[in-house]
Amino acid sequence: MASTPPICDFGWKAGDFRLPATDGKIYALADVRGPKGTLLAFICNHCPYVKAITGLLVRDAKDLAKAGIGVAAICSNDAAAYPEDSFDKMKAFATANGFPFPYLHDESQKVARAYDAVCTPDFFGFNAQDELQYRGRLDASRTSPLAGARRDLHEAMMQVVRTGKGPTEQVPSMGCSIKWKSGNW
């Protein structure tokens, strides 16, 4: 079932975390933060919305990193109920897609709860002061990549690089709901 996150809560402060990554390291917010801002993408391996934009996310993450935006992806799904989202499968997914950013495992789902993540993908774009400036879609793609689509996420984060502020008009992302563990919702 498709879910849509709420509109951007401008100025909401990013919460810290310590999560294991598919590269064998443990990352905190400070480890992924860029000098101009940070992009956190809640994704998973099995969602058709994520699969449709993975290549575009990798492209945009590389461009944003050059502009000073730190990027990380987080998988918070219940891997017992959705084995394709297991940590081992996350490693394979990150390698197969050439992730240039850490892919973090939120097994306890505490980070997804703290950020009020709703769906995959769910993007959180912060400025250099860790203030939320973007909570929108990557582009107009849904379950199929849309050739020539406006790069909403990229444009918003480049605006954050230039001004410290995100666009006032944002289109929410759409994707599969976060797969919460029983009793965790």
CSV table of C-alpha atoms in Angstrom, one decimal:
chain,number,residue,atom,x,y,z
A,1,MET,CA,0.0,0.0,0.0
A,2,ALA,CA,1.4,3.4,-1.0
A,3,SER,CA,2.0,6.0,1.8
A,4,THR,CA,2.8,9.7,1.7
A,5,PRO,CA,4.8,11.5,4.4
A,6,PRO,CA,3.7,14.8,5.8
A,7,ILE,CA,4.9,18.2,4.5
A,8,CYS,CA,8.3,19.6,5.6
A,9,ASP,CA,8.5,20.7,9.2
A,10,PHE,CA,11.0,23.5,8.4
A,11,GLY,CA,13.7,23.9,11.1
A,12,TRP,CA,13.1,20.5,12.8
A,13,LYS,CA,16.5,19.4,14.1
A,14,ALA,CA,18.0,16.2,12.9
A,15,GLY,CA,18.4,13.6,15.7
A,16,ASP,CA,21.6,11.8,16.3
A,17,PHE,CA,22.0,8.0,15.7
A,18,ARG,CA,24.6,5.3,15.7
A,19,LEU,CA,23.8,2.6,13.2
A,20,PRO,CA,25.8,-0.2,11.5
A,21,ALA,CA,26.4,0.1,7.8
A,22,THR,CA,26.8,-2.4,5.0
A,23,ASP,CA,30.5,-1.5,4.8
A,24,GLY,CA,31.1,-2.9,8.3
A,25,LYS,CA,31.4,0.5,10.0
A,26,ILE,CA,29.2,2.3,12.6
A,27,TYR,CA,27.9,5.7,11.6
A,28,ALA,CA,26.5,8.6,13.6
A,29,LEU,CA,25.0,11.8,12.2
A,30,ALA,CA,28.3,13.6,12.5
A,31,ASP,CA,29.9,10.9,10.3
A,32,VAL,CA,27.6,11.5,7.4
A,33,ARG,CA,27.0,15.2,7.7
A,34,GLY,CA,28.4,17.4,4.9
A,35,PRO,CA,29.7,20.9,5.3
A,36,LYS,CA,26.7,22.3,3.4
A,37,GLY,CA,24.0,19.8,4.7
A,38,THR,CA,22.9,16.3,5.0
A,39,LEU,CA,20.4,14.1,3.1
A,40,LEU,CA,19.0,11.0,4.8
A,41,ALA,CA,17.0,8.6,2.7
A,42,PHE,CA,14.8,6.0,4.3
A,43,ILE,CA,14.8,3.2,1.7
A,44,CYS,CA,14.6,-0.6,1.5
A,45,ASN,CA,15.5,-3.3,-1.0
A,46,HIS,CA,12.1,-4.7,-1.9
A,47,CYS,CA,9.9,-1.6,-2.6
A,48,PRO,CA,9.1,-1.0,-6.2
A,49,TYR,CA,9.2,2.8,-5.6
A,50,VAL,CA,12.8,2.5,-4.3
A,51,LYS,CA,13.8,0.1,-7.1
A,52,ALA,CA,12.5,2.6,-9.7
A,53,ILE,CA,14.7,5.5,-8.3
A,54,THR,CA,17.8,3.8,-7.0
A,55,GLY,CA,19.9,4.7,-10.0
A,56,LEU,CA,18.7,8.3,-9.9
A,57,LEU,CA,19.4,8.5,-6.2
A,58,VAL,CA,23.0,7.2,-6.7
A,59,ARG,CA,23.4,9.8,-9.5
A,60,ASP,CA,22.0,12.7,-7.3
A,61,ALA,CA,24.0,11.6,-4.2
A,62,LYS,CA,27.3,11.8,-6.2
A,63,ASP,CA,26.4,15.3,-7.5
A,64,LEU,CA,25.3,16.4,-4.0
A,65,ALA,CA,28.4,15.1,-2.4
A,66,LYS,CA,30.5,17.3,-4.7
A,67,ALA,CA,28.4,20.3,-3.6
A,68,GLY,CA,29.0,19.5,0.1
A,69,ILE,CA,25.9,17.5,1.1
A,70,GLY,CA,26.6,14.3,3.1
A,71,VAL,CA,24.3,11.4,2.1
A,72,ALA,CA,23.2,8.2,3.9
A,73,ALA,CA,20.4,5.7,3.3
A,74,ILE,CA,18.7,3.9,6.2
A,75,CYS,CA,16.7,0.7,6.1
A,76,SER,CA,14.3,0.3,9.0
A,77,ASN,CA,12.0,-2.4,7.7
A,78,ASP,CA,11.1,-5.5,9.7
A,79,ALA,CA,13.5,-8.0,8.0
A,80,ALA,CA,11.8,-11.0,9.8
A,81,ALA,CA,8.6,-10.3,7.9
A,82,TYR,CA,10.4,-9.0,4.8
A,83,PRO,CA,13.5,-11.1,4.3
A,84,GLU,CA,14.5,-9.2,1.2
A,85,ASP,CA,15.3,-6.3,3.6
A,86,SER,CA,17.7,-8.3,5.8
A,87,PHE,CA,21.2,-6.9,6.6
A,88,ASP,CA,22.9,-9.4,4.3
A,89,LYS,CA,20.5,-8.5,1.4
A,90,MET,CA,21.2,-4.8,2.2
A,91,LYS,CA,24.9,-5.4,1.6
A,92,ALA,CA,24.2,-7.1,-1.7
A,93,PHE,CA,21.8,-4.3,-2.7
A,94,ALA,CA,24.3,-1.6,-1.9
A,95,THR,CA,27.0,-3.3,-3.9
A,96,ALA,CA,24.8,-4.1,-6.9
A,97,ASN,CA,23.7,-0.5,-7.1
A,98,GLY,CA,27.1,1.1,-6.4
A,99,PHE,CA,26.0,3.1,-3.4
A,100,PRO,CA,28.5,6.0,-2.9
A,101,PHE,CA,27.0,6.5,0.6
A,102,PRO,CA,26.6,4.5,3.7
A,103,TYR,CA,23.6,2.2,3.8
A,104,LEU,CA,22.6,2.0,7.5
A,105,HIS,CA,20.6,-0.7,9.3
A,106,ASP,CA,18.0,0.5,11.8
A,107,GLU,CA,17.0,-2.9,13.1
A,108,SER,CA,15.4,-1.5,16.3
A,109,GLN,CA,13.4,1.0,14.2
A,110,LYS,CA,14.2,3.7,16.7
A,111,VAL,CA,15.7,6.1,14.1
A,112,ALA,CA,12.7,5.7,11.8
A,113,ARG,CA,10.4,6.5,14.8
A,114,ALA,CA,12.5,9.5,15.9
A,115,TYR,CA,12.4,10.9,12.3
A,116,ASP,CA,8.7,10.0,11.9
A,117,ALA,CA,9.7,8.2,8.6
A,118,VAL,CA,6.6,7.0,6.8
A,119,CYS,CA,7.5,5.3,3.6
A,120,THR,CA,10.3,4.1,1.3
A,121,PRO,CA,11.6,6.3,-0.1
A,122,ASP,CA,11.3,9.1,2.5
A,123,PHE,CA,13.8,11.9,2.1
A,124,PHE,CA,15.0,14.3,4.8
A,125,GLY,CA,17.2,17.2,3.6
A,126,PHE,CA,19.0,19.3,6.2
A,127,ASN,CA,21.0,22.4,6.0
A,128,ALA,CA,24.5,22.8,7.7
A,129,GLN,CA,22.8,23.6,11.0
A,130,ASP,CA,20.9,20.2,10.9
A,131,GLU,CA,17.6,22.0,10.3
A,132,LEU,CA,15.1,20.2,8.1
A,133,GLN,CA,14.6,22.0,4.7
A,134,TYR,CA,13.3,19.3,2.4
A,135,ARG,CA,10.8,16.5,2.9
A,136,GLY,CA,9.8,15.8,-0.7
A,137,ARG,CA,10.2,13.4,-3.6
A,138,LEU,CA,13.2,12.6,-5.6
A,139,ASP,CA,11.2,13.3,-8.8
A,140,ALA,CA,7.9,12.4,-10.3
A,141,SER,CA,8.8,8.8,-10.8
A,142,ARG,CA,6.6,6.3,-9.0
A,143,THR,CA,7.2,2.5,-9.7
A,144,SER,CA,8.9,3.2,-13.0
A,145,PRO,CA,11.7,5.7,-13.7
A,146,LEU,CA,10.4,8.8,-15.5
A,147,ALA,CA,12.8,9.9,-18.2
A,148,GLY,CA,13.4,13.7,-18.2
A,149,ALA,CA,11.6,14.3,-14.9
A,150,ARG,CA,12.4,17.4,-12.9
A,151,ARG,CA,15.0,16.6,-10.3
A,152,ASP,CA,13.1,17.9,-7.3
A,153,LEU,CA,15.4,16.5,-4.6
A,154,HIS,CA,18.6,17.5,-6.3
A,155,GLU,CA,17.3,21.1,-7.0
A,156,ALA,CA,16.0,21.5,-3.5
A,157,MET,CA,19.3,20.3,-1.9
A,158,MET,CA,21.3,22.6,-4.3
A,159,GLN,CA,19.1,25.5,-3.1
A,160,VAL,CA,20.1,24.5,0.5
A,161,VAL,CA,23.7,24.5,-0.5
A,162,ARG,CA,23.3,28.1,-1.9
A,163,THR,CA,21.0,29.6,0.7
A,164,GLY,CA,20.7,27.3,3.7
A,165,LYS,CA,16.9,27.1,2.9
A,166,GLY,CA,14.8,24.6,1.0
A,167,PRO,CA,12.0,25.5,-1.4
A,168,THR,CA,8.7,26.5,0.2
A,169,GLU,CA,6.8,24.4,-2.4
A,170,GLN,CA,7.5,20.7,-2.1
A,171,VAL,CA,5.8,17.6,-3.4
A,172,PRO,CA,5.8,14.7,-0.9
A,173,SER,CA,7.4,11.5,-1.7
A,174,MET,CA,5.3,8.4,-2.2
A,175,GLY,CA,6.3,4.8,-1.6
A,176,CYS,CA,5.7,1.6,0.4
A,177,SER,CA,4.9,2.1,4.0
A,178,ILE,CA,7.7,1.3,6.5
A,179,LYS,CA,7.3,-2.3,7.6
A,180,TRP,CA,7.0,-2.0,11.4
A,181,LYS,CA,7.7,-4.8,13.7
A,182,SER,CA,4.7,-6.3,15.5
A,183,GLY,CA,4.0,-4.1,18.6
A,184,ASN,CA,6.3,-1.4,17.4
A,185,TRP,CA,3.6,0.8,15.9
